């Protein structure tokens, strides 16, 4: 739920909540079913890796760009990953132009945390010269059309864009100058930490909520599952959950992981 | 200190004596263009344009309520435009947020479209135009104007007519249309241009680089001819929303 | 270029096979905690928490008039929270002003406390919560939630109940509570957690680092047990404003 | 036309437009006539070159300062020119304090573009050590009193300030240290690209508009002419023009170039 | 990394035993001053002051409508002041925009002028004072106060009287007036001062650098004497708008 | 007096002013008497030196941190002192979150100026390698509870925090690398320049005003006195003073200096 709260008519609110109590949803899905996931074919950016993903009517475009720079002084043997999300004003009447706000920062950090906590990128493989020169990976997440559940859409698209990224090889010659070579290397993923977002309506958990479900929900939570079935990241958003509900959400997420990962593997 | 993984290379010859350009085109030849209208769900109107290597998304919201309130115009709609480049739209990553160039282009694009809008039909409201450059490859502002004009029509905003746009320019003694990256970077003059097609009046015109009196006239005429071509594509795309309309000029306009 | 006078050192062993931690604690043992309520004169409510090496001040203003006006909610109070780290709260001086981490934590803390507040009792007003980290030593967000919850009560805001909070986590195969600096920095998983104590529902939950199904369940339960302990301290501190309430767990919760 | 639109009474609007239809103007000028141009004598800044110019009641002060720094990595054999305009709040009730906005950015870029597109400054003459050390020229345009047509006033003043600039010579000694010498060199101009601004009222083009003419006009355009009579820069501002009107504006500008250049040459 | 083409040099002697200063002046001698009133067309009032190497323009707008509205004072005029240094006003180019020094000076100048303004005559409006330093050469704030005071009078704002200002200070054991660049940079104490001339009350006073009890008294008195001189010039300049009024003290005040 | 002006009832205003005319104050103090000064025991920050000081109900916390960096190019043989004040929104309903504003900048500069003008810190003792490496001292002033007279409270707390600071010794080895040693050195103060703030109500001067006295006062001034009894810094704030009043304020301040300095010396 973002920015200036979008007004949903009470009628729609009551209708969605009534449906949920009967295990139904406005778009006909079952409670724990994702919307259709589509990855658009084509070249849409100048990034080293990219993915334009549709999750129902939610559309996101993620680009992975690589530069070269110095490592942080406390991690001389690791590359740098910078994650940034832009909630473009063309994606929703509720989004306004301007620097990153609370919502864009949170969603970028939720995606970033899933990737880091699962150790999905081998950060030490990004080192060119220890302590001196490393690859800097910029993960730029662009929200084009917002119909709910940015977290899951952006996480999937980010994983695809990262796995597709082909980055120029770099050499440092004897004079210490950086040479950019013709050859490329692929940024391989060590894990596929998928995020799963649930909203709660009364005592029901709805996976992959659409915008209106987000708006009328009592609570929301996003969980990432790694390839070993472990919960590797959680972000409770608004509202509250019982411990049992959280464990249930983790179990549902775990059971859905192979299906989503399969979709991702097919396009990378 | 961040260094890009990218080196700009100047081609040895920008145009041959026979007028063949670095991408094989002739002077009066356009790159391939695809237009799609109605690509976004939440915007009131939208269009996507693929033009050479450019990928540009435009969307329109409005007429809607004005925030902040002190910007309200009592007798007409406020028209705002924002031109923005994605961080991944350029060879070297671009920092998010407006820079001086994008602030100027936002103004130029707004002034290109405003003459076409019946703003007096929507007093006290705002029409917001967003142009997002996802991939840039020379000519983003004119591609953006074409897309934004279609997005306005797609949003049902009442307009005097469509605005179409194309860049022309000069490389050595050739006046050419639709500059590519090399020509934009190393050519002698660049002249983006837009017209309100009802009256073929110029709503956007900028020049960067010198042109003689006759070159300038030739450029204006080539601009008009190119813009007419774009206009026909726009009309077709608007007739068939959600359909891709694809075209380019082979040989001569 | 500014260099800090500080070097981070990773301990050789984070936890022994017997489950002894770098500060000598057992897995289910809390660091010493002191709580004081009503420490500020001008704020409507305030609390100070000293927890391990953390020193955190929380204050509440409200219900009061909303600025800017367009943020007013007609049917309930607007609840705002700001988490801020003092420049001298960290080994290396922190530049003043919000960064991405503090923006996220401000939101997370607000969402942890909002379910406890009867916002509908104060339509059209704002309740402002300020959490100032004066000294940081792992677990500042949960310490901040405890202090802010007491400051809300001290301000007389009507609440469903207190919110108490504690971090749990994993170091190797041990599920532990109240992570210290080393565990936060080099441990395997960190899970800050808060509960509204009336119903023991979770109002804050984040994880950073993987936990198996059973570790996750164990962590949730240890979190709940720790939070119950904190809650008892909060109640006691609120009964005796201006008095220091001091405690820690020796051995086991 | 800037910022919060200044209200001009309808009566004045009708009067100006009626006059224009009869080829007349409120200050008695003919349609294609500049206001008096005056360059103030004296030292008003600490710049290496400066010009305080009055164009009618419009007053601008331009200062050229030079520093030394690194060239851009993609132009190691060129100096750096930075152009900046400040629409000071004391120049007009319509100007507000704050960072550069749309209007100040546009006007600075229009002046800058004329200078660059005519190649008026020999950028390679600004190199001290190729790829390492170059002169950085700061062109700071200060608007003191705003009565219309900032573009032309700022362009003239900028050309004068640049042409007058005397910059300390710099040497790099064997230890690589920079030595500032007593002697100075002059930044010579290779061209004099003058800007000409027109507003359109019905079918008339008015050169060098005053504020009220700007406000009641239908359209505005600025063209720069170089020493070979070529159009080297254009900025259409609000409104629209026919192609014929644009060609006509270019022809008028071309015919006025010698007169303005003569004024400039006399003071540099 | 940008390096200035400028080196600061400290003079060997700031003042001789006979009290001769680096620019040849005696302790109680002012630099040449020129004042011109009414130099701008669009401002409601304006003044230009040339004082030693300083060139400072001041302008006043108002009473006019307040933006943003929440700053309106119902019972009197809001008085705002902005002190700003041009990028070309200093030996090394100054980045445009406010810095901490100019924010403080804006406040100090506002507080120097406010006591002179009958703000209660203009309830709900704003009086905006702008001080633009075009060329700086020690003493810009006091030069700015003199110019701003004349600009207020030139704008027809009702005032208790004019505010005049001068810096005094100490170099070794000499109390001097109107510090030059060297004295400002390397002297022992600097004391800018302004007075509302109706009552000779002090409306601006700052000190930077130590002065003994007797030096301090001497400085206050020399400040008052200098300010009286400035005041006479202001009155003369205001009598003859658009005329340059020029003067300096040779020998002794 | 800060930010959105706090409304004080006319009754309170009249009462305070009436009391002042009889040489009395709302909290029972005499006109030239400080409120109780208390320095809290304990460790509240990660700073190299700190002081939590209460002046009546005004509470401030000052931390001194040290980093290492390059000196300014015009003072190669001096360390760097950076002073910053934060008027925290939890200290007063009149303070708002955000970057430093006019009030926080002024108060930081008033404290900083007292310290510098009395030469209280030996800036040349902060040099590690001349022109290359110096200690940078960050003086961060945190206002926790605002009941008037921040200047004096922050100055006292700053002097204590500075005098208490123990900073890691640093060595530069033959390879030019910086080595942080275990041993510490103390930042000694060469002077104790105390600030004294007065407000004026009619013809009375009140030392150490509380918030309400600040609000109803006619004028305010802060003076710093050094160990030789010299006035080394002044900041007149709102309103105006006669020359006699200023001299009187300086005399009162001079007479109070030993008492305050004694308090400071006891805790450092």
mmCIF file of C-alpha atoms in Angstrom, chain D:
data_model
loop_
_atom_site.group_PDB
_atom_site.id
_atom_site.type_symbol
_atom_site.label_atom_id
_atom_site.label_comp_id
_atom_site.label_asym_id
_atom_site.label_seq_id
_atom_site.Cartn_x
_atom_site.Cartn_y
_atom_site.Cartn_z
ATOM 1 C CA UNK D 1 7.811 33.997 -19.629
ATOM 2 C CA UNK D 2 8.840 32.836 -16.204
ATOM 3 C CA UNK D 3 7.595 31.176 -13.081
ATOM 4 C CA UNK D 4 4.383 32.368 -11.508
ATOM 5 C CA UNK D 5 2.852 34.106 -14.466
ATOM 6 C CA UNK D 6 2.798 37.825 -14.062
ATOM 7 C CA UNK D 7 -0.611 39.257 -14.540
ATOM 8 C CA UNK D 8 -0.870 41.746 -17.315
ATOM 9 C CA UNK D 9 -4.060 43.658 -17.541
ATOM 10 C CA UNK D 10 -6.230 42.793 -20.499
ATOM 11 C CA UNK D 11 -6.149 46.416 -21.520
ATOM 12 C CA UNK D 12 -2.369 46.392 -21.853
ATOM 13 C CA UNK D 13 -2.549 43.074 -23.668
ATOM 14 C CA UNK D 14 -5.024 44.437 -26.201
ATOM 15 C CA UNK D 15 -3.016 47.627 -26.592
ATOM 16 C CA UNK D 16 0.275 45.809 -27.291
ATOM 17 C CA UNK D 17 -1.371 43.461 -29.770
ATOM 18 C CA UNK D 18 -3.217 46.291 -31.498
ATOM 19 C CA UNK D 19 0.055 48.232 -31.807
ATOM 20 C CA UNK D 20 1.818 45.187 -33.234
ATOM 21 C CA UNK D 21 -0.829 44.799 -35.897
ATOM 22 C CA UNK D 22 0.152 48.321 -36.978
ATOM 23 C CA UNK D 23 3.897 47.496 -36.845
ATOM 24 C CA UNK D 24 4.285 49.553 -33.674
ATOM 25 C CA UNK D 25 5.492 48.868 -30.110
ATOM 26 C CA UNK D 26 4.831 50.322 -26.650
ATOM 27 C CA UNK D 27 8.282 51.857 -26.368
ATOM 28 C CA UNK D 28 8.163 53.386 -29.848
ATOM 29 C CA UNK D 29 10.583 50.934 -31.453
ATOM 30 C CA UNK D 30 10.053 49.402 -34.849
ATOM 31 C CA UNK D 31 9.355 45.659 -34.901
ATOM 32 C CA UNK D 32 12.907 44.569 -35.622
ATOM 33 C CA UNK D 33 14.802 47.071 -33.541
ATOM 34 C CA UNK D 34 16.868 46.377 -30.436
ATOM 35 C CA UNK D 35 16.566 48.474 -27.299
ATOM 36 C CA UNK D 36 19.622 50.606 -26.406
ATOM 37 C CA UNK D 37 22.566 48.475 -25.369
ATOM 38 C CA UNK D 38 24.868 49.866 -22.706
ATOM 39 C CA UNK D 39 27.954 48.263 -21.187
ATOM 40 C CA UNK D 40 28.736 49.651 -17.718
ATOM 41 C CA UNK D 41 32.284 50.764 -17.055
ATOM 42 C CA UNK D 42 34.008 49.599 -13.889
ATOM 43 C CA UNK D 43 35.042 46.558 -11.913
ATOM 44 C CA UNK D 44 32.119 44.832 -10.298
ATOM 45 C CA UNK D 45 33.357 41.292 -9.684
ATOM 46 C CA UNK D 46 36.458 39.247 -8.890
ATOM 47 C CA UNK D 47 36.131 37.392 -12.173
ATOM 48 C CA UNK D 48 38.868 36.977 -14.780
ATOM 49 C CA UNK D 49 36.496 38.647 -17.266
ATOM 50 C CA UNK D 50 33.199 40.434 -16.732
ATOM 51 C CA UNK D 51 30.489 42.510 -18.354
ATOM 52 C CA UNK D 52 27.586 44.440 -16.849
ATOM 53 C CA UNK D 53 25.190 44.987 -19.700
ATOM 54 C CA UNK D 54 21.934 46.899 -19.954
ATOM 55 C CA UNK D 55 19.498 46.072 -22.722
ATOM 56 C CA UNK D 56 16.828 48.669 -22.136
ATOM 57 C CA UNK D 57 15.784 48.026 -18.526
ATOM 58 C CA UNK D 58 17.075 44.473 -18.517
ATOM 59 C CA UNK D 59 20.354 44.323 -16.620
ATOM 60 C CA UNK D 60 22.728 41.374 -16.493
ATOM 61 C CA UNK D 61 26.164 40.831 -15.041
ATOM 62 C CA UNK D 62 28.306 38.012 -16.384
ATOM 63 C CA UNK D 63 31.534 36.855 -14.804
ATOM 64 C CA UNK D 64 34.056 34.425 -16.224
ATOM 65 C CA UNK D 65 36.195 32.619 -13.672
ATOM 66 C CA UNK D 66 38.923 30.098 -14.362
ATOM 67 C CA UNK D 67 40.082 27.221 -12.240
ATOM 68 C CA UNK D 68 42.271 24.262 -13.063
ATOM 69 C CA UNK D 69 41.111 20.663 -12.967
ATOM 70 C CA UNK D 70 40.970 17.326 -14.734
ATOM 71 C CA UNK D 71 39.409 17.017 -18.200
ATOM 72 C CA UNK D 72 36.421 14.717 -18.779
ATOM 73 C CA UNK D 73 37.642 11.198 -19.516
ATOM 74 C CA UNK D 74 36.068 11.191 -22.995
ATOM 75 C CA UNK D 75 37.648 14.546 -23.990
ATOM 76 C CA UNK D 76 41.202 14.419 -22.601
ATOM 77 C CA UNK D 77 42.378 17.052 -25.085
ATOM 78 C CA UNK D 78 39.741 19.665 -24.276
ATOM 79 C CA UNK D 79 39.153 22.153 -21.499
ATOM 80 C CA UNK D 80 35.904 22.434 -19.609
ATOM 81 C CA UNK D 81 33.227 25.116 -19.929
ATOM 82 C CA UNK D 82 30.529 25.296 -17.250
ATOM 83 C CA UNK D 83 27.621 27.667 -17.843
ATOM 84 C CA UNK D 84 25.250 28.677 -15.117
ATOM 85 C CA UNK D 85 22.512 31.303 -14.897
ATOM 86 C CA UNK D 86 20.967 32.726 -11.755
ATOM 87 C CA UNK D 87 17.612 34.454 -12.008
ATOM 88 C CA UNK D 88 18.104 36.471 -8.845
ATOM 89 C CA UNK D 89 15.028 37.180 -6.773
ATOM 90 C CA UNK D 90 15.959 40.866 -6.783
ATOM 91 C CA UNK D 91 15.543 40.994 -10.564
ATOM 92 C CA UNK D 92 11.815 40.354 -10.627
ATOM 93 C CA UNK D 93 8.876 39.699 -8.326
ATOM 94 C CA UNK D 94 8.419 36.503 -10.355
ATOM 95 C CA UNK D 95 11.806 35.035 -9.412
ATOM 96 C CA UNK D 96 12.203 33.044 -6.225
ATOM 97 C CA UNK D 97 15.338 32.052 -4.319
ATOM 98 C CA UNK D 98 16.358 28.448 -4.750
ATOM 99 C CA UNK D 99 18.328 26.051 -6.911
ATOM 100 C CA UNK D 100 18.292 26.475 -10.694
ATOM 101 C CA UNK D 101 14.843 25.812 -12.096
ATOM 102 C CA UNK D 102 13.542 25.071 -15.561
ATOM 103 C CA UNK D 103 13.841 28.669 -16.690
ATOM 104 C CA UNK D 104 17.355 29.378 -15.447
ATOM 105 C CA UNK D 105 18.572 26.034 -16.762
ATOM 106 C CA UNK D 106 17.041 26.669 -20.186
ATOM 107 C CA UNK D 107 18.473 30.152 -20.573
ATOM 108 C CA UNK D 108 21.954 29.011 -19.490
ATOM 109 C CA UNK D 109 21.826 26.152 -21.964
ATOM 110 C CA UNK D 110 20.645 28.406 -24.793
ATOM 111 C CA UNK D 111 23.613 30.743 -24.275
ATOM 112 C CA UNK D 112 26.004 27.828 -23.814
ATOM 113 C CA UNK D 113 24.727 26.085 -26.946
ATOM 114 C CA UNK D 114 25.260 29.161 -29.127
ATOM 115 C CA UNK D 115 28.862 29.428 -27.920
ATOM 116 C CA UNK D 116 29.618 25.746 -28.356
ATOM 117 C CA UNK D 117 27.841 25.197 -31.651
ATOM 118 C CA UNK D 118 29.754 28.102 -33.202
ATOM 119 C CA UNK D 119 32.961 26.705 -31.707
ATOM 120 C CA UNK D 120 33.576 30.200 -30.326
ATOM 121 C CA UNK D 121 36.080 29.031 -27.716
ATOM 122 C CA UNK D 122 39.046 26.948 -28.772
ATOM 123 C CA UNK D 123 38.558 24.230 -26.189
ATOM 124 C CA UNK D 124 41.847 22.554 -27.018
ATOM 125 C CA UNK D 125 43.710 25.759 -26.103
ATOM 126 C CA UNK D 126 42.555 25.173 -22.520
ATOM 127 C CA UNK D 127 44.681 22.065 -22.091
ATOM 128 C CA UNK D 128 47.685 22.348 -19.759
ATOM 129 C CA UNK D 129 48.704 18.672 -19.700
ATOM 130 C CA UNK D 130 46.706 16.416 -21.977
ATOM 131 C CA UNK D 131 44.393 14.086 -20.099
ATOM 132 C CA UNK D 132 45.587 15.451 -16.767
ATOM 133 C CA UNK D 133 45.199 19.172 -16.312
ATOM 134 C CA UNK D 134 43.008 21.697 -18.113
ATOM 135 C CA UNK D 135 41.543 25.112 -17.492
ATOM 136 C CA UNK D 136 37.941 25.035 -16.345
ATOM 137 C CA UNK D 137 36.006 28.084 -17.452
ATOM 138 C CA UNK D 138 32.987 29.024 -15.355
ATOM 139 C CA UNK D 139 30.546 31.282 -17.142
ATOM 140 C CA UNK D 140 28.272 32.674 -14.439
ATOM 141 C CA UNK D 141 25.332 34.714 -15.691
ATOM 142 C CA UNK D 142 23.614 36.917 -13.154
ATOM 143 C CA UNK D 143 20.264 38.511 -13.935
ATOM 144 C CA UNK D 144 19.893 41.746 -11.957
ATOM 145 C CA UNK D 145 16.820 43.334 -13.503
ATOM 146 C CA UNK D 146 14.387 41.485 -15.709
ATOM 147 C CA UNK D 147 12.512 43.413 -18.353
ATOM 148 C CA UNK D 148 12.408 40.748 -21.051
ATOM 149 C CA UNK D 149 14.811 39.011 -23.434
ATOM 150 C CA UNK D 150 17.388 37.517 -21.119
ATOM 151 C CA UNK D 151 18.754 35.276 -23.866
ATOM 152 C CA UNK D 152 20.147 38.060 -26.037
ATOM 153 C CA UNK D 153 21.376 40.172 -23.135
ATOM 154 C CA UNK D 154 23.131 37.222 -21.501
ATOM 155 C CA UNK D 155 24.667 36.061 -24.766
ATOM 156 C CA UNK D 156 26.133 39.491 -25.542
ATOM 157 C CA UNK D 157 27.424 39.922 -21.984
ATOM 158 C CA UNK D 158 28.859 36.395 -21.992
ATOM 159 C CA UNK D 159 30.736 36.972 -25.235
ATOM 160 C CA UNK D 160 32.178 40.210 -23.898
ATOM 161 C CA UNK D 161 33.146 38.690 -20.543
ATOM 162 C CA UNK D 162 34.793 35.730 -22.277
ATOM 163 C CA UNK D 163 36.684 37.922 -24.706
ATOM 164 C CA UNK D 164 37.908 40.152 -21.895
ATOM 165 C CA UNK D 165 39.045 37.297 -19.660
ATOM 166 C CA UNK D 166 42.707 37.309 -18.620
ATOM 167 C CA UNK D 167 43.751 34.100 -16.982
ATOM 168 C CA UNK D 168 46.869 33.283 -14.962
ATOM 169 C CA UNK D 169 49.340 31.092 -16.782
ATOM 170 C CA UNK D 170 50.070 27.790 -15.154
ATOM 171 C CA UNK D 171 53.099 25.544 -15.340
ATOM 172 C CA UNK D 172 53.638 22.020 -14.139
ATOM 173 C CA UNK D 173 57.123 21.538 -12.724
ATOM 174 C CA UNK D 174 59.205 18.362 -12.727
ATOM 175 C CA UNK D 175 57.672 17.160 -9.455
ATOM 176 C CA UNK D 176 54.269 17.409 -11.098
ATOM 177 C CA UNK D 177 53.292 20.372 -8.954
ATOM 178 C CA UNK D 178 51.237 23.172 -10.414
ATOM 179 C CA UNK D 179 52.860 26.633 -10.431
ATOM 180 C CA UNK D 180 50.658 29.698 -10.886
ATOM 181 C CA UNK D 181 52.619 32.349 -12.781
ATOM 182 C CA UNK D 182 52.334 36.134 -12.703
ATOM 183 C CA UNK D 183 51.716 36.354 -16.425
ATOM 184 C CA UNK D 184 48.244 36.129 -17.955
ATOM 185 C CA UNK D 185 46.851 34.933 -21.247
ATOM 186 C CA UNK D 186 43.705 36.097 -23.022
ATOM 187 C CA UNK D 187 40.863 33.796 -23.890
ATOM 188 C CA UNK D 188 40.303 34.728 -27.536
ATOM 189 C CA UNK D 189 36.982 34.148 -29.285
ATOM 190 C CA UNK D 190 36.998 32.392 -32.656
ATOM 191 C CA UNK D 191 33.440 33.467 -33.452
ATOM 192 C CA UNK D 192 30.765 35.848 -32.156
ATOM 193 C CA UNK D 193 27.556 33.801 -32.119
ATOM 194 C CA UNK D 194 24.903 36.360 -31.257
ATOM 195 C CA UNK D 195 21.440 35.284 -30.120
ATOM 196 C CA UNK D 196 18.303 36.973 -31.473
ATOM 197 C CA UNK D 197 14.992 36.518 -29.707
ATOM 198 C CA UNK D 198 11.647 37.092 -31.369
ATOM 199 C CA UNK D 199 8.137 36.907 -30.096
ATOM 200 C CA UNK D 200 5.179 36.438 -32.365
ATOM 201 C CA UNK D 201 1.971 38.407 -32.024
ATOM 202 C CA UNK D 202 -0.560 37.249 -34.579
ATOM 203 C CA UNK D 203 1.520 37.259 -37.764
ATOM 204 C CA UNK D 204 4.138 39.795 -36.617
ATOM 205 C CA UNK D 205 7.633 39.024 -35.359
ATOM 206 C CA UNK D 206 8.992 41.399 -32.697
ATOM 207 C CA UNK D 207 12.747 41.399 -32.067
ATOM 208 C CA UNK D 208 14.089 41.916 -28.535
ATOM 209 C CA UNK D 209 10.767 41.821 -26.671
ATOM 210 C CA UNK D 210 10.227 43.650 -23.401
ATOM 211 C CA UNK D 211 8.639 41.771 -20.529
ATOM 212 C CA UNK D 212 5.074 42.760 -21.361
ATOM 213 C CA UNK D 213 5.518 41.737 -24.995
ATOM 214 C CA UNK D 214 6.790 38.348 -23.862
ATOM 215 C CA UNK D 215 3.761 37.934 -21.673
ATOM 216 C CA UNK D 216 1.122 38.713 -24.284
ATOM 217 C CA UNK D 217 2.882 36.973 -27.163
ATOM 218 C CA UNK D 218 1.668 33.874 -28.986
ATOM 219 C CA UNK D 219 5.079 32.294 -29.400
ATOM 220 C CA UNK D 220 8.792 32.874 -28.854
ATOM 221 C CA UNK D 221 11.998 31.739 -30.489
ATOM 222 C CA UNK D 222 15.715 32.414 -30.055
ATOM 223 C CA UNK D 223 18.213 31.988 -32.926
ATOM 224 C CA UNK D 224 21.978 32.303 -32.902
ATOM 225 C CA UNK D 225 23.875 33.465 -35.993
ATOM 226 C CA UNK D 226 27.587 32.845 -36.449
ATOM 227 C CA UNK D 227 30.129 34.986 -38.302
ATOM 228 C CA UNK D 228 29.438 33.153 -41.561
ATOM 229 C CA UNK D 229 25.759 33.994 -41.324
ATOM 230 C CA UNK D 230 24.836 30.445 -40.459
ATOM 231 C CA UNK D 231 22.088 29.585 -37.974
ATOM 232 C CA UNK D 232 24.046 27.698 -35.346
ATOM 233 C CA UNK D 233 21.512 27.328 -32.564
ATOM 234 C CA UNK D 234 17.761 27.625 -32.140
ATOM 235 C CA UNK D 235 15.407 27.294 -29.217
ATOM 236 C CA UNK D 236 11.707 27.519 -29.873
ATOM 237 C CA UNK D 237 10.059 28.380 -26.598
ATOM 238 C CA UNK D 238 6.293 28.636 -26.106
ATOM 239 C CA UNK D 239 3.725 28.593 -28.897
ATOM 240 C CA UNK D 240 4.211 27.678 -32.560
ATOM 241 C CA UNK D 241 5.578 29.116 -35.787
ATOM 242 C CA UNK D 242 5.116 28.386 -39.455
ATOM 243 C CA UNK D 243 8.214 27.342 -41.350
ATOM 244 C CA UNK D 244 8.059 30.618 -43.257
ATOM 245 C CA UNK D 245 8.094 32.629 -40.038
ATOM 246 C CA UNK D 246 11.159 30.755 -38.842
ATOM 247 C CA UNK D 247 13.010 31.417 -42.080
ATOM 248 C CA UNK D 248 12.005 35.055 -41.867
ATOM 249 C CA UNK D 249 13.290 35.293 -38.282
ATOM 250 C CA UNK D 250 16.600 33.779 -39.371
ATOM 251 C CA UNK D 251 16.895 36.337 -42.157
ATOM 252 C CA UNK D 252 16.207 39.266 -39.854
ATOM 253 C CA UNK D 253 18.724 37.927 -37.331
ATOM 254 C CA UNK D 254 21.330 37.530 -40.062
ATOM 255 C CA UNK D 255 20.850 41.144 -41.134
ATOM 256 C CA UNK D 256 21.224 42.428 -37.544
ATOM 257 C CA UNK D 257 24.352 40.443 -36.746
ATOM 258 C CA UNK D 258 26.918 43.057 -37.895
ATOM 259 C CA UNK D 259 25.314 45.796 -35.808
ATOM 260 C CA UNK D 260 25.399 43.778 -32.578
ATOM 261 C CA UNK D 261 28.852 42.376 -33.258
ATOM 262 C CA UNK D 262 30.113 45.873 -33.790
ATOM 263 C CA UNK D 263 28.851 46.889 -30.337
ATOM 264 C CA UNK D 264 30.583 43.887 -28.811
ATOM 265 C CA UNK D 265 33.868 44.402 -30.643
ATOM 266 C CA UNK D 266 34.128 47.961 -29.397
ATOM 267 C CA UNK D 267 34.323 46.946 -25.730
ATOM 268 C CA UNK D 268 36.566 43.891 -25.882
#
